[in-house]
Amino acid sequence: MRQQTFDETNEKTNNENNNLFFSKNKAILIVLVLFLAIFVKTIYLKDSIIPTATDLGHHMYWAKLISTTGQLPNYQERDIIENNGHYQISAPRKIDDFIIGEHLIFAAINLVSGLDFISAFPSLVLFLAHIFSLLTIFILTIRLFKNFENDIGDYSPILALLFVGPVFAISGSQAKFVSGGVVGNILGNLLIPLFAYFLTRALMEKKSLFMALAAFTALGLAYIHHLSAFILIFIFLFAVIIFLFSNIKRFFSFVQDWLKIILSWPVVLALIFATVMFLVYLPTYLNTTAIDTAVGHPEKPTRTGLSLPQIKYAAGETRLALALAAVIFLIFSQKIKNYPGALISGWFLAIFIMTYKPQLLFIDIPSNRIVNYLSFPTAILSALSASWFIHKIKNSDLGPAITTSAIGLLLIAVIAGGFYDNSQSLKTTTKMGPALETFAAARYLSDKTSSSDIVLKDHNYVLADAWIKLFFMRDYNFPFSRGLLKRYEDKFSKREMCTLWMISAPNLPSGEKCYADLGVNFVMINPRYDAGQFAKSKKFDAVYANDNVGIFYRNKKQ
Amino acid sequence: MSHKKIIAAIIIFLIISFGYLSFVCQKKLASAHWWSLSFVNPTGENINFAIDNRGSKKDFHWEVLSGQEMLGKGDIVVEKNSVWQSQLQIKISQEKKALVRVSSKDEKKEIYKNF
């Protein structure tokens, strides 16, 4: 038998000590899972790759503004207001919802490549960020559980990748958010696990460089998505509280360890950089008004928390059950005292409580937005549960047939729900043809109008209407828009009614007054739904018609 | 197996996926099945109109009416991805409605101006 050389033995030992070395079978499994994840998401995205999403249209306006002006934008918009019974267009007002980090990357790609915003590239950028977030979950899981029993440390990363990649691949914060253009959430879903990864390595390996990277990642998140940054604060607080509570006797010694890591040049430099950034350009949402809207006692029904069935539906029933079992396992095995245990439990519990009982934490944010953040910690914890189960079953006295069946049943229970969810999402397809007609109509109108013309469009029945503003680039709120009809009935937030009256009832006194006061002279609507009320009046000329968009001009001759 | 091979596999999958999605997007942007009718000057008194054809139908029939009176009509061929503009020299009487009606097989569109 050939003896291994010293070099070969050395290489084998090095590989085994390397966390990113996998046996051939495991590597094939990882590649297969990733292939499946990318494949399912690609099949879904092929039917929604043409830009139509409202959120993405809003974000691309700002990205195009940066690209065309070469300057950071002033996030503001003009609105319709009422002043002593007279309607007028306001001066530009600040918008708190947008942050520079959501738009710079798209502007940069447009500037460098010349790619048009109305193309696949925005969705592909989000898709890439999403795939990176899955890979981050994978390497985070490796680091979190590498000191657990052999089987758990080996299986849990691959299972986490399986439970977050091809399973539940589309719904929630996955491919649907990519096609929906929920930029901040997608980037937040990348940076939250990345922060957790750097923090884990900083604390477990006592390396201040990783702590600096964690601080830098958190800073980046503050400039990219306010909701994700807000949630990160709670994740961090919950993790710290759980850790300190579990290690109360060694509280001071841990604090000393942390201070040693924090009071180091890399971290101090990162904090100085963060301070300078805040002084130069403070994120627009950091003001009392914006903070007041997110913090407080929730009153709207959409903000008072989701029921357990709703949370089960969002997170996946079996995944959620396994995740809760994992938290119990961490508590009873005392592993919650360790950094990984405290971090992943804190991450899960923070979001679970924010979703289920937000009033306990004075959270006043739509609960269905927060529940989207549950999928990643649930996937990691359910992978831990499943790995622990596999480890126990394999080391038991049950025969191979029962062992294999038990493991198979467990995996089927998780995967079946996820693939069923995928199949439901794949059934719904977006018709992209009408979007092209919207773009053509917008191009026509932008060519034929001047800065003195005021345009109104409809959001309810004109597809891809949020992208019309990219053809005008006059204001974020131009053209003005008749919003979702139910929003005009919202008793919690009073809205101007002109945009509703001018399309729904243009011939009634209320609509006519709005036209007279505001000077709106062009209206874009879907003729299948809204042409009738304009056709009845001699005050409107029908100047453009395609299958899905009609443009009316309010002539001054009548 | 080294992680480099896994990374290489991911890169290959992403290149294929992105390439496919870009191709699908370009194809859908280029393939359309609609046509539009519009006034060349939407705000003035000129009633010249344009047909922008993005579909496979090429044959169009147009008519211009003022009230019940036929002011002009014709048959034209507009190739796919091209725009045809009328060159009418028609004056519309006041307090009449100028209607432009264009049809192609079973599809019909109308635009009008109130004078």
XYZ file of C-alpha atoms in Angstrom:
673
model
C 0.000 0.000 0.000
C 1.302 3.383 -0.919
C 2.227 5.453 2.135
C 1.059 9.040 2.206
C 3.886 11.529 1.956
C 4.417 14.114 4.660
C 3.106 16.846 2.322
C -0.083 14.929 1.515
C -0.767 14.317 5.230
C -0.135 17.964 5.972
C -2.489 19.066 3.216
C -5.203 16.710 4.459
C -4.907 18.077 8.025
C -4.975 21.660 6.754
C -8.055 20.914 4.699
C -9.834 19.320 7.659
C -9.052 22.362 9.818
C -10.343 24.670 7.091
C -14.017 25.433 7.726
C -14.618 25.769 4.006
C -13.273 22.370 3.063
C -15.959 19.877 2.190
C -15.872 16.216 1.319
C -16.744 15.394 -2.285
C -20.267 14.235 -1.400
C -21.000 17.315 0.683
C -19.649 19.620 -2.005
C -21.861 17.952 -4.608
C -24.820 18.357 -2.262
C -24.034 22.057 -1.746
C -23.723 22.622 -5.478
C -27.006 20.777 -6.115
C -28.881 22.803 -3.494
C -27.531 26.065 -4.917
C -28.391 24.963 -8.450
C -31.935 24.190 -7.357
C -32.277 27.529 -5.564
C -31.000 29.536 -8.543
C -33.070 27.435 -10.965
C -36.398 27.900 -9.135
C -35.849 31.621 -8.684
C -34.820 32.040 -12.344
C -37.985 30.279 -13.541
C -40.066 32.629 -11.410
C -38.189 35.756 -12.465
C -38.384 35.049 -16.193
C -42.067 36.007 -16.108
C -41.470 39.187 -14.169
C -38.103 40.384 -15.435
C -39.517 43.335 -17.396
C -39.619 46.207 -14.934
C -43.196 46.779 -13.804
C -42.971 46.794 -9.998
C -44.113 49.951 -8.244
C -41.407 49.956 -5.574
C -38.653 49.425 -8.124
C -40.017 52.249 -10.262
C -39.896 54.622 -7.310
C -36.308 53.654 -6.479
C -35.114 53.868 -10.076
C -36.386 57.442 -10.315
C -33.887 58.459 -7.645
C -31.143 56.328 -9.178
C -31.754 57.991 -12.558
C -31.726 61.397 -10.903
C -28.290 60.679 -9.408
C -27.105 59.393 -12.758
C -28.336 62.376 -14.787
C -27.425 65.151 -12.346
C -24.247 63.608 -10.922
C -25.335 64.708 -7.445
C -26.845 63.139 -4.353
C -30.570 63.755 -4.549
C -32.667 65.854 -2.255
C -35.395 63.416 -1.254
C -38.432 65.597 -1.642
C -41.668 65.785 -3.585
C -44.453 68.195 -4.451
C -47.916 67.293 -3.269
C -51.467 68.481 -3.696
C -52.635 70.455 -0.676
C -55.720 72.400 0.297
C -55.369 75.942 1.518
C -58.521 77.789 2.621
C -60.707 75.850 0.211
C -58.273 76.297 -2.670
C -56.223 73.391 -4.041
C -52.623 73.961 -4.997
C -49.349 72.179 -5.635
C -47.079 72.511 -2.639
C -43.458 73.507 -2.525
C -41.079 70.507 -2.377
C -41.457 68.603 0.902
C -38.954 66.252 2.451
C -39.507 62.481 2.126
C -38.167 60.317 4.956
C -38.674 56.966 3.284
C -35.692 56.955 0.962
C -32.042 56.543 1.779
C -29.036 57.056 -0.431
C -27.716 53.517 -0.111
C -30.704 52.108 -1.996
C -29.917 54.091 -5.119
C -26.172 54.594 -5.434
C -25.420 51.119 -6.698
C -27.964 51.355 -9.520
C -26.780 54.821 -10.496
C -23.189 53.596 -10.508
C -23.993 50.647 -12.787
C -25.923 52.903 -15.160
C -23.068 55.417 -15.293
C -20.406 52.791 -15.905
C -22.279 50.484 -18.280
C -24.849 52.760 -19.910
C -27.548 50.161 -19.247
C -31.032 51.651 -19.286
C -32.979 51.598 -16.041
C -35.943 50.196 -17.944
C -34.307 46.840 -18.508
C -33.455 43.681 -16.582
C -30.457 45.145 -14.779
C -32.197 46.489 -11.635
C -33.847 43.121 -10.985
C -30.597 41.280 -11.723
C -28.719 43.426 -9.198
C -31.316 42.543 -6.581
C -31.142 38.875 -7.588
C -27.374 38.898 -7.114
C -27.720 40.529 -3.678
C -30.296 37.902 -2.769
C -28.025 35.002 -3.796
C -25.206 36.573 -1.769
C -27.524 36.678 1.243
C -28.138 32.918 0.904
C -24.385 32.300 0.741
C -23.929 34.506 3.797
C -26.476 32.403 5.683
C -24.448 29.342 4.681
C -21.084 30.617 5.943
C -22.721 32.111 9.034
C -24.213 28.718 9.903
C -20.783 27.118 9.475
C -19.328 29.566 11.997
C -22.246 29.407 14.415
C -22.296 25.641 14.843
C -18.717 24.592 14.111
C -18.097 23.811 17.785
C -21.219 21.689 18.153
C -21.058 17.896 17.904
C -19.538 16.736 14.612
C -22.714 15.827 12.789
C -24.465 19.048 13.745
C -21.586 21.209 12.614
C -21.415 19.241 9.337
C -25.079 19.032 8.420
C -26.528 22.287 9.652
C -24.934 24.607 7.025
C -26.131 22.447 4.147
C -29.578 22.085 5.689
C -29.753 25.852 6.328
C -28.922 26.415 2.664
C -31.600 23.903 1.681
C -34.235 25.426 3.979
C -33.589 28.984 2.791
C -32.607 28.413 -0.844
C -34.839 26.187 -2.967
C -37.472 25.794 -0.251
C -39.819 28.799 0.079
C -37.688 30.199 -2.731
C -40.203 32.719 -3.994
C -42.648 33.965 -1.386
C -41.993 36.473 1.330
C -38.630 38.138 1.232
C -37.231 35.843 -1.450
C -37.679 36.020 -5.221
C -40.951 37.968 -4.874
C -39.058 40.827 -3.277
C -36.513 40.654 -6.112
C -39.199 41.048 -8.784
C -41.119 43.467 -6.560
C -38.088 45.716 -6.301
C -38.075 45.886 -2.508
C -34.532 47.200 -2.639
C -33.996 48.072 1.012
C -35.301 44.748 2.284
C -33.184 42.692 -0.141
C -30.027 44.613 0.775
C -31.000 44.486 4.456
C -31.368 40.705 4.179
C -27.781 40.594 2.975
C -26.310 42.927 5.562
C -28.049 41.550 8.676
C -26.537 38.027 8.314
C -23.245 39.614 7.241
C -23.218 41.656 10.446
C -23.981 38.484 12.418
C -21.117 36.691 10.645
C -18.557 39.387 11.438
C -19.795 39.720 15.009
C -19.587 35.949 15.554
C -16.045 35.786 14.285
C -15.035 38.877 16.275
C -16.297 37.428 19.543
C -15.315 33.790 19.032
C -11.859 34.476 17.614
C -11.364 37.725 19.595
C -10.352 39.595 16.442
C -10.959 43.329 16.457
C -10.774 43.509 12.653
C -13.999 41.529 12.420
C -15.604 43.786 15.010
C -14.641 46.763 12.840
C -16.200 45.025 9.839
C -19.355 44.377 11.873
C -19.510 48.072 12.798
C -18.920 49.049 9.178
C -21.692 46.696 8.019
C -24.113 48.152 10.564
C -23.199 51.649 9.391
C -23.796 50.628 5.782
C -27.179 49.256 6.762
C -28.109 52.568 8.390
C -27.536 54.211 4.997
C -29.427 51.560 3.055
C -32.662 50.615 4.804
C -34.202 52.154 7.909
C -36.454 49.183 8.743
C -33.593 46.672 8.510
C -31.378 48.952 10.642
C -34.189 49.270 13.190
C -34.638 45.499 13.299
C -30.870 44.976 13.619
C -30.897 47.108 16.760
C -33.485 44.815 18.316
C -31.658 41.664 17.186
C -28.469 42.961 18.771
C -30.205 44.000 22.016
C -31.999 40.671 22.369
C -28.759 38.747 21.731
C -26.864 40.823 24.301
C -29.605 40.486 26.912
C -29.885 36.712 26.413
C -26.114 36.305 26.597
C -25.690 38.429 29.716
C -28.690 36.857 31.432
C -27.285 33.373 30.728
C -23.820 34.342 31.960
C -24.754 36.696 34.766
C -22.016 35.367 37.070
C -19.291 36.154 34.529
C -20.822 39.444 33.440
C -17.808 41.621 34.197
C -15.271 39.267 32.669
C -17.203 39.221 29.389
C -17.547 42.975 29.379
C -13.778 43.174 29.848
C -13.269 40.847 26.842
C -15.587 42.985 24.730
C -13.859 46.185 25.716
C -10.528 44.702 24.688
C -11.943 43.983 21.228
C -13.787 47.302 20.894
C -10.992 49.529 22.211
C -8.667 48.661 19.370
C -7.520 50.659 16.381
C -9.674 48.952 13.733
C -12.870 49.467 15.734
C -11.981 52.997 16.838
C -11.234 53.947 13.230
C -14.542 52.420 12.122
C -16.404 54.423 14.769
C -14.588 57.640 13.805
C -15.527 56.987 10.182
C -19.151 56.430 11.213
C -19.181 59.698 13.181
C -17.772 61.622 10.240
C -20.360 60.057 7.906
C -23.200 61.073 10.231
C -21.862 64.611 10.436
C -21.477 64.910 6.675
C -24.715 63.222 5.613
C -27.192 62.101 8.235
C -29.730 59.537 6.967
C -32.940 61.430 6.205
C -35.105 59.187 8.382
C -33.211 60.106 11.564
C -35.607 62.792 12.708
C -38.253 62.857 15.425
C -41.209 62.749 13.012
C -40.007 59.635 11.236
C -39.030 57.934 14.497
C -42.445 58.777 15.998
C -44.179 56.928 13.176
C -42.246 53.708 13.912
C -42.144 53.794 17.691
C -45.191 53.911 19.921
C -48.314 52.012 20.743
C -49.698 50.440 17.538
C -53.320 51.249 16.771
C -53.888 50.331 13.148
C -55.001 46.707 12.800
C -52.146 46.012 10.384
C -49.616 46.954 13.064
C -50.960 45.182 16.152
C -49.246 41.899 15.343
C -49.949 38.777 13.306
C -51.702 35.695 14.593
C -49.793 32.442 14.988
C -51.415 30.899 11.884
C -50.319 33.939 9.888
C -46.768 33.634 11.216
C -46.818 29.899 10.466
C -47.934 30.629 6.915
C -45.179 33.204 6.426
C -42.324 31.198 7.969
C -43.415 27.691 7.004
C -45.130 25.523 9.595
C -42.507 22.794 9.902
C -39.616 25.252 9.739
C -41.156 27.317 12.514
C -41.788 24.277 14.688
C -38.199 23.093 14.218
C -36.905 26.595 14.962
C -38.825 26.743 18.239
C -37.543 23.260 19.070
C -34.005 24.491 18.379
C -34.421 27.375 20.832
C -35.576 24.896 23.482
C -32.623 22.647 22.618
C -30.219 25.572 23.005
C -31.687 26.431 26.405
C -31.647 22.901 27.820
C -28.235 22.035 26.420
C -26.846 25.263 27.925
C -25.531 26.239 24.486
C -27.563 29.433 24.708
C -24.805 30.647 27.015
C -22.387 30.690 24.094
C -22.096 33.498 21.591
C -23.636 31.518 18.685
C -26.547 30.285 20.810
C -27.319 33.727 22.213
C -27.006 35.404 18.816
C -29.236 33.074 16.828
C -31.821 32.827 19.637
C -31.843 36.600 20.042
C -32.220 37.066 16.287
C -35.201 34.714 16.124
C -36.930 35.837 19.324
C -36.547 39.547 18.531
C -38.321 39.220 15.200
C -40.867 36.734 16.514
C -41.945 39.080 19.317
C -41.884 42.123 17.012
C -44.247 40.232 14.730
C -46.479 38.512 17.268
C -46.704 41.104 20.065
C -45.231 44.391 18.792
C -46.942 46.380 21.524
C -44.583 44.770 24.071
C -41.677 46.509 22.346
C -43.561 49.698 21.347
C -43.208 48.867 17.674
C -45.615 50.708 15.381
C -44.736 49.193 11.987
C -46.849 46.996 9.677
C -46.448 43.496 11.099
C -46.480 41.802 7.704
C -43.304 43.715 6.851
C -41.495 42.511 9.948
C -42.476 38.857 9.523
C -40.457 38.759 6.285
C -37.326 38.948 8.404
C -38.214 35.718 10.178
C -37.278 33.376 7.337
C -33.477 33.547 7.776
C -33.183 32.848 11.519
C -35.944 30.237 11.157
C -33.979 28.480 8.422
C -30.782 28.447 10.524
C -32.547 27.220 13.674
C -34.594 24.608 11.830
C -31.341 23.377 10.260
C -29.901 23.086 13.774
C -32.939 21.101 14.945
C -32.855 18.838 11.929
C -29.088 18.259 12.297
C -29.475 17.475 15.978
C -32.268 15.035 15.143
C -30.124 13.368 12.454
C -27.195 13.184 14.872
C -29.338 11.534 17.561
C -30.980 9.102 15.149
C -27.677 8.058 13.588
C -26.118 7.425 16.989
C -29.094 5.470 18.274
C -29.656 1.712 18.187
C -32.427 1.922 15.623
C -31.682 -0.008 12.486
C -30.609 1.658 9.207
C -34.105 1.301 7.725
C -35.771 3.216 10.548
C -32.946 5.752 10.653
C -33.216 6.483 6.953
C -37.025 6.637 7.064
C -37.057 8.998 10.027
C -34.542 11.359 8.440
C -36.372 11.189 5.123
C -39.730 11.967 6.719
C -38.309 14.967 8.534
C -36.778 16.413 5.384
C -39.926 15.757 3.359
C -42.022 17.558 5.994
C -39.917 20.688 5.621
C -39.301 20.534 1.899
C -42.847 19.616 0.856
C -44.298 22.742 2.421
C -41.652 24.895 0.814
C -42.063 23.452 -2.665
C -45.836 23.652 -2.419
C -45.403 27.334 -1.606
C -43.130 27.654 -4.670
C -45.728 25.999 -6.898
C -48.429 28.436 -5.763
C -46.191 31.402 -6.549
C -45.161 30.018 -9.938
C -48.812 29.764 -10.994
C -49.278 33.526 -10.990
C -47.663 35.242 -13.967
C -47.396 38.932 -14.672
C -48.544 40.167 -18.039
C -45.754 42.315 -19.302
C -47.300 43.450 -22.594
C -49.360 46.268 -21.041
C -46.202 47.642 -19.402
C -44.687 48.267 -22.854
C -47.789 50.215 -23.820
C -47.509 52.279 -20.639
C -43.898 53.116 -21.515
C -44.900 54.073 -25.082
C -47.694 56.340 -23.833
C -45.349 57.938 -21.283
C -42.754 58.539 -24.004
C -45.398 60.178 -26.218
C -46.589 62.451 -23.436
C -43.110 63.434 -22.266
C -42.291 64.428 -25.885
C -45.454 66.465 -26.351
C -45.624 68.315 -23.023
C -43.648 71.162 -21.534
C -42.883 72.220 -17.975
C -46.154 74.148 -17.790
C -48.287 71.046 -18.429
C -49.542 69.077 -15.441
C -50.210 65.368 -15.848
C -52.335 63.035 -13.736
C -52.249 59.248 -14.063
C -53.995 56.308 -12.486
C -52.227 53.746 -10.317
C -55.088 51.248 -10.043
C -55.434 50.105 -13.649
C -52.371 51.355 -15.529
C -49.640 48.726 -15.283
C -46.093 49.852 -14.436
C -47.362 53.376 -13.799
C -44.633 54.042 -11.213
C -42.103 54.002 -14.061
C -43.823 56.843 -15.936
C -41.977 59.390 -13.804
C -38.670 58.208 -15.323
C -39.780 59.600 -18.678
C -40.449 63.065 -17.255
C -37.898 63.398 -14.409
C -39.679 66.524 -13.198
C -40.511 65.481 -9.658
C -40.848 62.258 -7.670
C -44.588 62.883 -7.534
C -44.948 63.806 -11.217
C -47.209 62.777 -12.772
C -49.666 63.065 -9.907
C -51.415 59.813 -9.239
C -54.824 58.519 -8.310
C -53.646 56.028 -5.678
C -55.201 52.785 -4.540
C -58.898 53.477 -4.138
C -59.150 51.980 -0.641
C -56.527 54.446 0.633
C -58.945 57.308 0.133
C -61.203 55.611 2.719
C -58.441 55.160 5.333
C -59.748 56.829 8.475
C -56.285 56.849 10.095
C -54.593 59.021 7.504
C -56.467 61.772 5.772
C -55.547 62.210 2.121
C -56.159 64.863 -0.491
C -59.110 63.856 -2.656
C -58.369 65.753 -5.858
C -56.452 62.911 -7.447
C -59.494 60.684 -6.877
C -62.116 63.175 -8.057
C -60.225 64.255 -11.179
C -60.326 60.712 -12.583
C -63.370 59.129 -10.946
C -65.661 62.163 -11.260
C -64.101 64.733 -13.599
C -67.479 66.288 -14.498
C -68.760 66.846 -10.970
C -68.165 70.214 -9.254
C -65.519 68.708 -6.928
C -63.512 67.330 -9.865
C -63.902 70.493 -11.925
C -62.693 72.679 -9.060
C -59.575 70.504 -8.738
C -58.875 70.844 -12.462
C -59.358 74.599 -12.315
C -57.234 75.142 -9.211
C -54.362 72.791 -10.090
C -54.142 73.309 -13.841
C -54.025 69.567 -14.597
C -54.435 69.270 -18.348
C -53.400 65.713 -19.253
C -54.812 62.496 -17.790
C -53.476 58.944 -18.365
C -55.932 56.170 -17.625
C -56.809 52.646 -18.647
C -59.663 53.120 -21.155
C -61.192 49.755 -20.209
C -62.053 51.191 -16.782
C -62.064 54.972 -16.869
C -62.739 56.257 -20.402
C -66.506 56.595 -19.970
C -66.519 59.603 -17.652
C -64.160 61.526 -19.961
C -65.985 60.608 -23.167
C -69.167 62.177 -21.777
C -67.557 65.604 -21.512
C -66.709 68.041 -24.307
C -63.974 69.435 -22.084
C -61.741 66.447 -22.753
C -60.122 65.421 -26.029
C -58.930 61.839 -26.457
C -55.454 62.407 -27.891
C -53.772 59.001 -27.520
C -55.080 55.459 -27.555
C -53.498 52.046 -27.311
C -54.991 48.873 -25.838
C -54.225 49.659 -22.199
C -53.567 53.386 -21.929
C -55.638 56.350 -23.046
C -54.552 59.962 -22.718
C -57.074 62.771 -22.431
C -56.315 66.457 -22.842
C -58.442 68.975 -20.991
C -58.998 71.580 -23.664
C -59.669 75.196 -22.711
C -62.058 75.829 -25.548
C -65.202 74.785 -23.616
C -13.275 19.467 -2.233
C -12.014 23.014 -2.096
C -14.473 25.829 -1.732
C -13.007 27.330 -4.906
C -14.750 24.689 -6.996
C -18.050 25.483 -5.294
C -17.531 29.189 -5.952
C -16.728 28.422 -9.595
C -19.957 26.411 -9.868
C -21.968 29.287 -8.357
C -20.429 31.745 -10.821
C -21.323 29.474 -13.735
C -24.925 29.089 -12.511
C -25.286 32.841 -12.085
C -23.838 33.623 -15.510
C -26.270 31.202 -17.131
C -29.205 32.518 -15.094
C -28.401 36.190 -15.726
C -27.739 35.576 -19.383
C -31.040 33.771 -19.770
C -33.007 36.443 -17.885
C -31.377 39.247 -19.909
C -32.204 37.411 -23.124
C -35.828 36.904 -22.034
C -36.139 40.570 -21.106
C -34.720 41.776 -24.434
C -36.968 39.404 -26.317
C -40.092 40.559 -24.480
C -39.189 44.236 -24.894
C -38.732 43.707 -28.619
C -41.769 41.504 -29.215
C -44.959 43.440 -28.890
C -48.439 42.970 -30.289
C -50.030 46.363 -30.127
C -50.411 49.562 -32.059
C -51.317 53.043 -30.941
C -53.129 56.008 -32.421
C -52.318 59.560 -31.411
C -52.540 63.166 -32.507
C -49.249 64.588 -33.737
C -50.125 67.807 -31.928
C -52.426 66.966 -29.010
C -53.133 70.550 -27.948
C -53.535 72.515 -31.190
C -56.219 72.534 -33.872
C -54.224 70.359 -36.274
C -55.828 66.928 -36.560
C -52.952 65.077 -38.183
C -52.482 61.743 -36.479
C -49.848 59.019 -36.152
C -50.072 55.239 -36.111
C -47.264 53.542 -34.187
C -47.254 49.868 -35.134
C -45.576 47.381 -32.773
C -47.516 44.325 -33.865
C -47.661 41.927 -36.764
C -50.726 43.503 -38.462
C -49.664 45.917 -41.218
C -52.881 46.921 -42.938
C -54.764 49.869 -41.523
C -57.880 51.719 -42.615
C -58.378 55.309 -41.436
C -61.274 57.723 -41.479
C -61.615 61.325 -40.353
C -65.119 62.554 -39.477
C -66.528 65.853 -38.344
C -69.863 65.121 -36.745
C -71.479 62.768 -39.264
C -69.541 64.187 -42.217
C -66.698 62.069 -43.657
C -63.751 64.360 -44.309
C -61.290 61.781 -45.486
C -60.405 58.096 -45.495
C -57.735 55.748 -46.738
C -55.906 52.443 -46.507
C -52.260 52.263 -45.557
C -49.574 49.752 -44.785
C -47.480 50.417 -41.686
C -44.576 48.056 -41.180
C -43.855 46.611 -37.754
C -41.835 48.932 -35.497
C -42.521 51.986 -37.628
C -44.653 55.113 -37.292
C -46.872 56.566 -40.024
C -48.090 60.162 -39.867
C -50.946 61.626 -41.843
C -50.501 64.821 -43.911
C -54.038 66.172 -43.861
C -54.992 69.732 -44.784
C -58.444 69.692 -43.212
C -60.122 72.551 -41.393
C -62.746 71.620 -38.823
C -65.789 73.822 -38.311
C -66.233 75.259 -34.841
C -68.474 73.452 -32.359
C -67.860 70.184 -34.124
C -66.001 67.136 -32.977
C -63.157 65.865 -35.159
C -62.958 62.094 -34.862
C -60.136 59.947 -36.207
C -60.990 56.271 -36.453
C -58.392 53.668 -37.394
C -59.037 49.975 -37.737
C -56.900 46.959 -38.436
C -58.727 43.669 -38.978
C -60.950 43.405 -35.890
C -59.284 46.135 -33.856
C -60.447 49.703 -33.857
C -59.212 52.806 -32.080
C -60.563 56.339 -31.992
C -59.215 59.683 -30.919
C -61.012 63.007 -31.130
C -60.834 66.704 -30.517
C -63.763 68.901 -29.508
C -63.836 72.242 -31.305
